[in-house]
XYZ file of C-alpha atoms in Angstrom:
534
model
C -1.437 64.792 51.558
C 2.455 64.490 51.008
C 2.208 60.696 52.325
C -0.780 60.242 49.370
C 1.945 61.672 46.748
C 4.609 59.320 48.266
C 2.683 56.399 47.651
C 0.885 57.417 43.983
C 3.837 55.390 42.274
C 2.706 52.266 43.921
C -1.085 52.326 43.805
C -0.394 52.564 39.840
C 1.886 49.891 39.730
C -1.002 47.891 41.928
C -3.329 48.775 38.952
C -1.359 47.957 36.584
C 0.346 44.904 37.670
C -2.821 42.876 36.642
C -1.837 43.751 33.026
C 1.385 43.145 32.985
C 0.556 39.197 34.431
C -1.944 38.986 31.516
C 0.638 40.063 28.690
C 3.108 37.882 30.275
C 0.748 35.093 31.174
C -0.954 34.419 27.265
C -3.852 32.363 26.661
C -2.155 29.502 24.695
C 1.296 28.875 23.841
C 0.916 28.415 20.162
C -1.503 29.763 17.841
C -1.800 28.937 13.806
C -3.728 31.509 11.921
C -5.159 31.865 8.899
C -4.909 27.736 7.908
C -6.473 25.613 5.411
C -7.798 22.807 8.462
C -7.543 19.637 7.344
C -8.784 17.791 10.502
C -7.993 14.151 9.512
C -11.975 13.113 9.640
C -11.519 12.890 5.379
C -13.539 15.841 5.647
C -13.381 19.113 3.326
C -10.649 21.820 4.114
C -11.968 25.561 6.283
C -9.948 27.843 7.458
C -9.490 28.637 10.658
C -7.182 29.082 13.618
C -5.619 26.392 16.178
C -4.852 26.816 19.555
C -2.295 24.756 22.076
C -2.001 24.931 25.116
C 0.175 22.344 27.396
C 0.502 19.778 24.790
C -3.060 19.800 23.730
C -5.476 21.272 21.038
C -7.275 23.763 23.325
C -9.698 25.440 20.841
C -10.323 25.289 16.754
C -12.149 27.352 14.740
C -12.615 30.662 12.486
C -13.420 32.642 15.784
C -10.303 31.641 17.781
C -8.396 34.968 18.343
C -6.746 34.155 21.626
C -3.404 35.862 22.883
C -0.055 33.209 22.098
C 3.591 33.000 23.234
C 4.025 32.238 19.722
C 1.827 32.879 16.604
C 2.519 30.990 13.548
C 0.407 32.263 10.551
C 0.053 29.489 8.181
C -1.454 31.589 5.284
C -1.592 29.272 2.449
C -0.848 26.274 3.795
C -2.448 23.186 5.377
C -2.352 22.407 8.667
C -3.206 18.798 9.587
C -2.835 16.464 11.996
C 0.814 14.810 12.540
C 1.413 11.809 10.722
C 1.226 8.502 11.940
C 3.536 5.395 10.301
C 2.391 2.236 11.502
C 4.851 -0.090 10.130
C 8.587 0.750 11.141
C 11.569 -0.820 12.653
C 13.323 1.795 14.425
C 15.227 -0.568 17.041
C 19.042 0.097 17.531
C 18.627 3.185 15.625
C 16.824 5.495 18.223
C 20.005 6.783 19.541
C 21.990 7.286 16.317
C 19.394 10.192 15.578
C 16.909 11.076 19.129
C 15.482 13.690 16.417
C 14.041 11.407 13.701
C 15.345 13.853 11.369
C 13.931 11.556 8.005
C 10.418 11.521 9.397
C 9.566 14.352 10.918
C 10.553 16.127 8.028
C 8.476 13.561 6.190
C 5.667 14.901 8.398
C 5.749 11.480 10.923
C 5.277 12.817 14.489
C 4.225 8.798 15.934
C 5.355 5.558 14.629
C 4.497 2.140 15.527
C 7.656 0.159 15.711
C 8.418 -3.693 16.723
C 7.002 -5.047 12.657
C 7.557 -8.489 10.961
C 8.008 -10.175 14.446
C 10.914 -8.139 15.310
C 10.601 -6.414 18.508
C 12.284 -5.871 21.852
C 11.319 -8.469 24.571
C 11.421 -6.450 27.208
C 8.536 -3.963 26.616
C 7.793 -1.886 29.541
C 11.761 -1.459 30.194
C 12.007 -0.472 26.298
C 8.639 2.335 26.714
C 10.598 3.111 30.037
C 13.840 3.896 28.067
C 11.841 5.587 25.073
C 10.834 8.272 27.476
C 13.835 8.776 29.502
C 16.192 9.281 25.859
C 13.237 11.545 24.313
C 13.029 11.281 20.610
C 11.369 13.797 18.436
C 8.861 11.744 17.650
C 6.377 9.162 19.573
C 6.930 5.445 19.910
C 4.370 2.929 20.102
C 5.769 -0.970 19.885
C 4.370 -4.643 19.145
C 5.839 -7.369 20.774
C 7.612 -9.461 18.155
C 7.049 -13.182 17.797
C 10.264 -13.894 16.299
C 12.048 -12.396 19.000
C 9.951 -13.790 21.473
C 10.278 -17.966 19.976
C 14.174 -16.889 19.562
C 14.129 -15.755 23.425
C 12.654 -19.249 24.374
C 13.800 -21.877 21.435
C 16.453 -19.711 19.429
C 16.602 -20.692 15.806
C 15.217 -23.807 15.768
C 13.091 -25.440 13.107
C 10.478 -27.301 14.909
C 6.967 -27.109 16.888
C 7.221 -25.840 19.863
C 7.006 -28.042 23.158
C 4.111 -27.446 25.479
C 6.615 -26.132 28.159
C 8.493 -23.796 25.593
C 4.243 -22.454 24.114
C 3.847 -21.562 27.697
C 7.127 -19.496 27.720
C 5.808 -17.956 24.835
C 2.933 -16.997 26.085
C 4.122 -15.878 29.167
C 6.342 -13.086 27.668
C 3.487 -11.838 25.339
C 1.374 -11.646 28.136
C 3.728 -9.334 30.019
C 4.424 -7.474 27.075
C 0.832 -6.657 26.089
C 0.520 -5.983 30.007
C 3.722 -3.544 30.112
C 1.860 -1.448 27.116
C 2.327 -3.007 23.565
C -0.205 -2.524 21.082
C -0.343 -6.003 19.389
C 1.545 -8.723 18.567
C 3.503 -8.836 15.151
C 5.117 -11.588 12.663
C 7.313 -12.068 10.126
C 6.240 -15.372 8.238
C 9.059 -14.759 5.675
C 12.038 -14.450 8.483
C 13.767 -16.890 10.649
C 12.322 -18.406 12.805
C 8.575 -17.330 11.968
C 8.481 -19.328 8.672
C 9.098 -22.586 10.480
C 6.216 -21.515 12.571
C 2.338 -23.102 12.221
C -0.811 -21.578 12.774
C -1.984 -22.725 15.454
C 0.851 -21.126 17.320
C 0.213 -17.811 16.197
C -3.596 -18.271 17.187
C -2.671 -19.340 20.485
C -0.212 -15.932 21.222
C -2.881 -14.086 19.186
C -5.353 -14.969 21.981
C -3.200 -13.031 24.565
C -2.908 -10.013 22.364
C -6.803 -9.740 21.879
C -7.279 -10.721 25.313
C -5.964 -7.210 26.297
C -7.745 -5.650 23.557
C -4.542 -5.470 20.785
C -4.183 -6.096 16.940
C -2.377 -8.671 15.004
C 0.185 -7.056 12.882
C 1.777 -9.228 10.181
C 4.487 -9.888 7.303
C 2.326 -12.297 5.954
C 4.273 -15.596 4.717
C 4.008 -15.038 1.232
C 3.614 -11.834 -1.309
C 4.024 -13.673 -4.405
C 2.773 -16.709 -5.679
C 0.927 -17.930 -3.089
C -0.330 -14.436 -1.556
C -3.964 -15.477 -1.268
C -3.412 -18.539 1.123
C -1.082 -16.336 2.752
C -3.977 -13.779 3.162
C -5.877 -16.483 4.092
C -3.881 -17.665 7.265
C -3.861 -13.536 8.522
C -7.695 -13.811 8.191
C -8.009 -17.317 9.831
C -5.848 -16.030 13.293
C -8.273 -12.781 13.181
C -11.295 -15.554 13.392
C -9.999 -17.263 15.730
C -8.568 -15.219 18.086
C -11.409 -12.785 17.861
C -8.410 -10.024 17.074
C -8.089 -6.690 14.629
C -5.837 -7.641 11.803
C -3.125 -5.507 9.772
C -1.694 -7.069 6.697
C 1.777 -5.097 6.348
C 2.915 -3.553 3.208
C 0.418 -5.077 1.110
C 1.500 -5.680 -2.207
C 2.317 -8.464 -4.884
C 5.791 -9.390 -5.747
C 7.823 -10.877 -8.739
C 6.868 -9.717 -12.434
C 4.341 -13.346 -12.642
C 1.988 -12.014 -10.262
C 1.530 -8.438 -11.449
C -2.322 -7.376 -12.045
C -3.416 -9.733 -9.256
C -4.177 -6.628 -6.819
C -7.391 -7.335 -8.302
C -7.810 -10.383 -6.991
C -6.334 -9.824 -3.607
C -8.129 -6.176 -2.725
C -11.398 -8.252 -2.745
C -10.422 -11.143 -0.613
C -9.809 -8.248 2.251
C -13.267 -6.103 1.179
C -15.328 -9.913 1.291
C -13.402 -10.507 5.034
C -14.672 -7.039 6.280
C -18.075 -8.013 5.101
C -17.970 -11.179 7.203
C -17.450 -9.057 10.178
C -13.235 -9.685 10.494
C -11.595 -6.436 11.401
C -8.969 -6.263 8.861
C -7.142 -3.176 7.600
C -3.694 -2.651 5.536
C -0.779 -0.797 4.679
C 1.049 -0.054 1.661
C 4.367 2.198 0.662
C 4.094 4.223 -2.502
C 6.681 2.390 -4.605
C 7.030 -0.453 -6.790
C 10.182 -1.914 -4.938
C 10.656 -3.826 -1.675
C 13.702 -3.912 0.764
C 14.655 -6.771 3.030
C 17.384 -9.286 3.758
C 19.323 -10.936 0.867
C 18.582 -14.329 2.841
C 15.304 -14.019 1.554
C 16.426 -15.580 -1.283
C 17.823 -18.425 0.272
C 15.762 -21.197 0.886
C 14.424 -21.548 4.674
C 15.615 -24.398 5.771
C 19.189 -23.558 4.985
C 18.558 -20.194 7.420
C 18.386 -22.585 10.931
C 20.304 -21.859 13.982
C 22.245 -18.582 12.891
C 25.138 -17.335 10.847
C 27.794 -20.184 11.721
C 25.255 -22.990 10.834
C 24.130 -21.576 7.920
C 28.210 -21.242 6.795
C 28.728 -24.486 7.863
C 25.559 -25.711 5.130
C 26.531 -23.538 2.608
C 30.060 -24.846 2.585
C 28.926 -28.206 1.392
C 28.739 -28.797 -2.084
C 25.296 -30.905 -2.842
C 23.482 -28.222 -0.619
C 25.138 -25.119 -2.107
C 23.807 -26.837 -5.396
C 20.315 -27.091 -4.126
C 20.537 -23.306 -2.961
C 21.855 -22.647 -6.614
C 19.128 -24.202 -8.136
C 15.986 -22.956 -5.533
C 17.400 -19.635 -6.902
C 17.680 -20.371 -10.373
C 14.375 -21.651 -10.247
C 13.082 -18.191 -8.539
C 14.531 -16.096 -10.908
C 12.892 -17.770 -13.809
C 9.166 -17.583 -12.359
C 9.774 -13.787 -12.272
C 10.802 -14.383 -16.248
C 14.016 -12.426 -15.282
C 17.347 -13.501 -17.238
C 19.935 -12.281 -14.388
C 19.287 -10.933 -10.331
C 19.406 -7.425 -11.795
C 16.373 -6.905 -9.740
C 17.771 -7.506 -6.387
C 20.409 -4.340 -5.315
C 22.495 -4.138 -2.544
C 21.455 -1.164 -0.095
C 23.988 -1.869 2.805
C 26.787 -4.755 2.675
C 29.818 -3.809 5.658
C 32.395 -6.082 4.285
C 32.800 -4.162 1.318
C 30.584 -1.040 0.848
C 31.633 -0.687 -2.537
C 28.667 -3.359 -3.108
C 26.096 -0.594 -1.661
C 23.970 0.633 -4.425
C 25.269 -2.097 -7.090
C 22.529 -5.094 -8.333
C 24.064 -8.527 -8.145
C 24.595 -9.137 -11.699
C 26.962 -5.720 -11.334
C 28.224 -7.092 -8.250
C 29.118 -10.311 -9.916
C 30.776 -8.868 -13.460
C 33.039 -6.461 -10.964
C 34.314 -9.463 -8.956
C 35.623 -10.723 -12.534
C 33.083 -13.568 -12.915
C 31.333 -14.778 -15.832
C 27.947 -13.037 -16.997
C 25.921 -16.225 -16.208
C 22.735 -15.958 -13.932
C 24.485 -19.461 -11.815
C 27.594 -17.247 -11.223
C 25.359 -14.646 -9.759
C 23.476 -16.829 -7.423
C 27.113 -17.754 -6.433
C 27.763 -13.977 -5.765
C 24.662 -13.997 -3.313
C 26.373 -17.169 -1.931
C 29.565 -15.440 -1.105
C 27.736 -12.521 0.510
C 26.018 -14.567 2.988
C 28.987 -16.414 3.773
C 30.213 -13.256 5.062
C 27.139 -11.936 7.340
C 24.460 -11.022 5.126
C 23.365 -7.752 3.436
C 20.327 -5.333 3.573
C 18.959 -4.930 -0.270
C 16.411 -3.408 -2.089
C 14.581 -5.807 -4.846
C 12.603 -4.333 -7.444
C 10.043 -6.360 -8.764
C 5.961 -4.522 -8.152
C 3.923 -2.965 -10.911
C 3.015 0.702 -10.456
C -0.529 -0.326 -11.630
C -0.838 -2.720 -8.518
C 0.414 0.211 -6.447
C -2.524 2.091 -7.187
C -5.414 -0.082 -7.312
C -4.423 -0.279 -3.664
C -4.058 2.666 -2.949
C -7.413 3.492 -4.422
C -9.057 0.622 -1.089
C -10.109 3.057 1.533
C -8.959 0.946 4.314
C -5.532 1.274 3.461
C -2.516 3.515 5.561
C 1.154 4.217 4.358
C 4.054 3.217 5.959
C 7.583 3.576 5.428
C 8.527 0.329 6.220
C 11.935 1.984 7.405
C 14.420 2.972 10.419
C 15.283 6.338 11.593
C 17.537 7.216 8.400
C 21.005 8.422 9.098
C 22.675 10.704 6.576
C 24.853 8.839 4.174
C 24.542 5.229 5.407
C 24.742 2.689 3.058
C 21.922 3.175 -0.143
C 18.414 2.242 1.925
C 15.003 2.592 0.397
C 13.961 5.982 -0.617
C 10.755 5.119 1.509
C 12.525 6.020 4.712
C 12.425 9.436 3.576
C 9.907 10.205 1.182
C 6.995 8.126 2.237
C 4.371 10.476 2.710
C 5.680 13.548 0.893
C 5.567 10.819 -2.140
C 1.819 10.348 -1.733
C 1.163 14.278 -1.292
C 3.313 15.364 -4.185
C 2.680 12.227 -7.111
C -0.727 10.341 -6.069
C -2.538 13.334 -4.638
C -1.115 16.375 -6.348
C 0.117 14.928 -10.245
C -1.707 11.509 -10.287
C -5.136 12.530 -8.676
C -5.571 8.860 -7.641
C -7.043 10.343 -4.047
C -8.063 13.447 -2.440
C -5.655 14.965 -0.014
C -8.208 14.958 2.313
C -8.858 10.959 2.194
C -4.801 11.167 1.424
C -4.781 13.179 4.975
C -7.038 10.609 6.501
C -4.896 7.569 5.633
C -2.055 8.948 7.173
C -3.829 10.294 10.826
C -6.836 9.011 11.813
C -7.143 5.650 10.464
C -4.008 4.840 12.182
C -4.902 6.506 15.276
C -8.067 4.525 15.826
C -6.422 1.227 13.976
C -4.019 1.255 16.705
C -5.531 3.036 19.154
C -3.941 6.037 19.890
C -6.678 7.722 21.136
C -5.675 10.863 21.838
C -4.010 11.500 17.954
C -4.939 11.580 14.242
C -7.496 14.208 14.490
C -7.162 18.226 14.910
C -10.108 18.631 17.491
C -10.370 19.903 20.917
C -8.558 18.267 23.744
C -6.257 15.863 21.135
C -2.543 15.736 21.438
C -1.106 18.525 19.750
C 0.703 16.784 16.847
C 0.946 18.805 14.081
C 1.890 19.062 10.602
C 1.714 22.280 8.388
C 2.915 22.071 4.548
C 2.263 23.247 0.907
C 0.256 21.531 -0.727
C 1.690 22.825 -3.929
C 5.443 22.529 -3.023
C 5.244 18.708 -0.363
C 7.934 16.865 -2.554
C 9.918 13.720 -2.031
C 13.614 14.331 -3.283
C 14.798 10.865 -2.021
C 15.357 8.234 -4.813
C 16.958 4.553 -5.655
C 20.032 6.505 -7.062
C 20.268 9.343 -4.336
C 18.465 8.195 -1.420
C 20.062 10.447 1.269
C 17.931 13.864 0.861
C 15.136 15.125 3.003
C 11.534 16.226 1.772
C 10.199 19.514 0.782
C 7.531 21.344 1.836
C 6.648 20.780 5.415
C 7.207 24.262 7.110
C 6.249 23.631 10.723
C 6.017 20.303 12.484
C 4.856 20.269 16.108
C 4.916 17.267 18.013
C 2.793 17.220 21.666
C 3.114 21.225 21.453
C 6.625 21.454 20.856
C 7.644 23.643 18.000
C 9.875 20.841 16.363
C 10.079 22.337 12.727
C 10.053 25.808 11.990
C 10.882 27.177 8.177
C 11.549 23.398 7.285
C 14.534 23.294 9.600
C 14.582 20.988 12.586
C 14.849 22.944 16.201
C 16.729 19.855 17.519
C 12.882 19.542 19.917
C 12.638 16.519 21.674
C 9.469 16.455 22.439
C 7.952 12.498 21.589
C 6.774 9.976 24.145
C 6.475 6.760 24.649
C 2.483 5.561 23.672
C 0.966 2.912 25.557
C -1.406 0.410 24.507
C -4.783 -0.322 26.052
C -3.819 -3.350 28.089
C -1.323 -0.775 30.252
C -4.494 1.073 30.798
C -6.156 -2.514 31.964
C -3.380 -3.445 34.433
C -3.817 -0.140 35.888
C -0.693 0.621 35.836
């Protein structure tokens, strides 16, 4: 009887130890409550509750009352798939900022990197090195064709030799093989623009052969933007391969309206049975290299040659004149249209146009003294700028074509360098606060939609874009009413509003609309790593 006492303390902790597992053992990790669902389909909002377990979406639904580690009630608010920007260029900036601060407060848990046929070579070792730093956010990656003809033939402006095609080919191969998930160009850049067709087709081949896209900076978004269309949609018929027509837009004042002419050429190629799709950023200026206004052929065989050319008087006056002659198809009287964003020699040109670049280095007010200022600043390196020159109206007639995703078009933003873009951190808040909420020129569910699941299945991320059961948790949860985009052309260092909680492959990664410092992202692999069987 006495022994029976003795022991009483331990048969109840035997009972009750089963209980004590179960509180301390919950059903999911994370569960959001009370949520306007919108699942990324383009269907209508419900609410309902999400639960994650282990990185993944383990049940959704009204009737989901499962015990959590963490319960995030989300009263309110949407909750939506995590974003996904298919056009960046985040190389050499990973490690300034591992937690993507500018987009995953911008709601961006994945982004496609390696655009406009600028990539790393090396993809598997880049993927490799992706995962071993750990961003905050997901990395998927094209293989670049200007990086891969300056790996084989440098800056050259020629066709290139059967011997130096098969070199070509050879590294895409590998890289679609090591995981990209297409192959890119940039038909404006160095050395892509000296670059024919055929070429393309050929390295296009090896992309679809492993079941990628072709990605491009088409060669023209002015004047001649519908042969330039024209070219994407021939490589897509002839290598039998997806196409995505970057940041799709018309530049320069002359062609503004033509949207209207373009958006059809791309709805009259789907009909034909080409698998085209685009991308667009919400704002009616661009950002690239000044070189792009220097005429092409001056651009060969890097920065020294380039001097060397520019130094000679009868060419300088052909440069002069090329962009004397560009300025006046735009019917513009003086490059106030073309701003510095990021010039090292003297970052008291950052956030300046040229014309106020040229009248603060004591020169005349004349448009050929300008194009001499742009001279001088390429003598010395280069700069990033930001040229304004889209119509708002074009903006939105695109927007309004269904088969359309945004994109930032940007690098992982780091606070107070240079003036950038405000694209790099306002993208999609921009869309959610003036097209969706103000403008009403699309739902926020198709707005949702653009941004998740077209992208997802576009590029094949098949395990993202959509809040279902068994996805990748990647999740975004905001106010509709508040999502803003403070960045501008004036102030372009300041975060969005509005995004409360971001979660990226479970991870709590934004909680109150502060950053947890989570590094939670992954490299992504395309479907030919999947083929090698790797």
């Amino acid at each position: 009887h006495n022994m029976l006492i003795n022991k009483l303390p331990y048969i109840f902790l035997l009972i009750l130890c089963p209980l004590f597992i179960v509180a301390q053992n919950p059903d999911c990790d994370i569960l959001i409550i009370n949520g306007k669902i919108i699942d990324g389909t383009g269907n209508n909002w419900y609410y309902g509750n999400v639960a994650i377990k282990n990185g993944r979406i383990i049940k959704v639904g009204r009737e989901v009352k499962l015990t959590a580690a963490k319960t995030i009630d989300s009263k309110g608010l949407i909750v939506a798939p995590g974003f996904i920007d298919v056009h960046t260029h985040l190389e050499g900036d990973e490690i300034k900022d591992p937690n993507a601060t500018s987009f995953i407060l911008d709601g961006v848990t994945t982004c496609v990197t390696g655009n406009c046929g600028s990539s790393n070579i090396d993809i598997g070792k880049y993927l490799n090195w992706i995962d071993s730093l750990r961003l905050s956010i997901n990395i998927a990656t094209l293989i670049g064709h200007n990086d891969v003809r300056k790996t084989v033939m440098g800056r050259a402006n020629r066709d290139a030799t059967p011997d130096e095609m098969q070199q070509m080919l050879t590294i895409v191969d590998k890289a679609m093989n090591d995981g990209a998930v297409g192959l890119s160009t940039g038909l404006i850049y160095i050395p892509g623009t000296y670059t024919k067709t055929p070429e393309i087709v050929a390295l296009a081949k090896v992309a679809a052969r492993y079941n990628g896209l072709y990605a491009t900076h088409m060669r023209d978004e002015g004047d001649s933007v519908t042969y330039a269309i024209e070219e994407a949609l021939t490589i897509g018929r002839e290598a039998k391969i997806p196409v995505e027509i970057s940041h799709f837009k018309l530049s320069g004042q002359q062609n503004w309206g033509r949207s209207k002419e373009t958006v059809p050429i791309i709805e009259a190629a789907r009909k034909e049975g080409i698998e085209v799709t685009i991308d667009q950023y919400p704002y009616t200026a661009s950002s690239t290299s000044i070189s792009t206004l220097i005429p092409d052929e001056i651009l060969a065989d890097g920065q020294d040659s380039i001097k060397a050319r520019l130094q000679r008087p009868e060419i300088k006056k052909y440069v002069i004149k090329s962009m004397l002659g560009r300025l006046k198809k735009r019917k513009l009287k003086h490059f106030s249209y073309a701003v510095v964003a990021n010039y090292i020699p003297d970052t008291t040109y950052n956030g300046k146009s040229i014309e106020q670049i040229n009248r603060m280095k004591g020169r005349r007010h004349k448009v050929k003294e300008e194009a001499l200022t742009i001279i001088d600043i390429m003598m010395e390196g280069g700069a990033s700028a930001i040229f304004h020159g889209m119509s708002e109206g074009d903006v939105k007639h695109i927007m309004q074509y269904p088969f359309n995703m945004f994109a930032s078009d940007a690098s992982i933003r780091i606070l107070y360098a240079g003036m950038p873009h405000p694209r790099g951190y306002g993208t999609n808040a921009r869309v959610l606060a003036k097209y969706v909420r103000e403008e009403k020129i699309l739902s926020l569910e198709e707005a949702i939609r653009r941004m998740t699941s077209l992208p997802a299945q576009k590029f094949q991320l098949k395990d993202r874009g959509l809040i279902k059961e068994g996805m990748a948790a990647d999740i975004v949860i905001f106010d509709e009413n508040e999502v803003q985009d403070i960045s501008t052309y004036d102030k372009p260092h300041a975060y969005s509003k509005g995004f409360h909680f971001v979660i990226v492959n479970g991870a709590l990664t934004v909680e109150n609309e502060k950053h947890l410092g989570v590094r939670a992202g992954k490299a992504l692999y395309g479907p030919g790593y999947t083929i090698s069987g790797q």
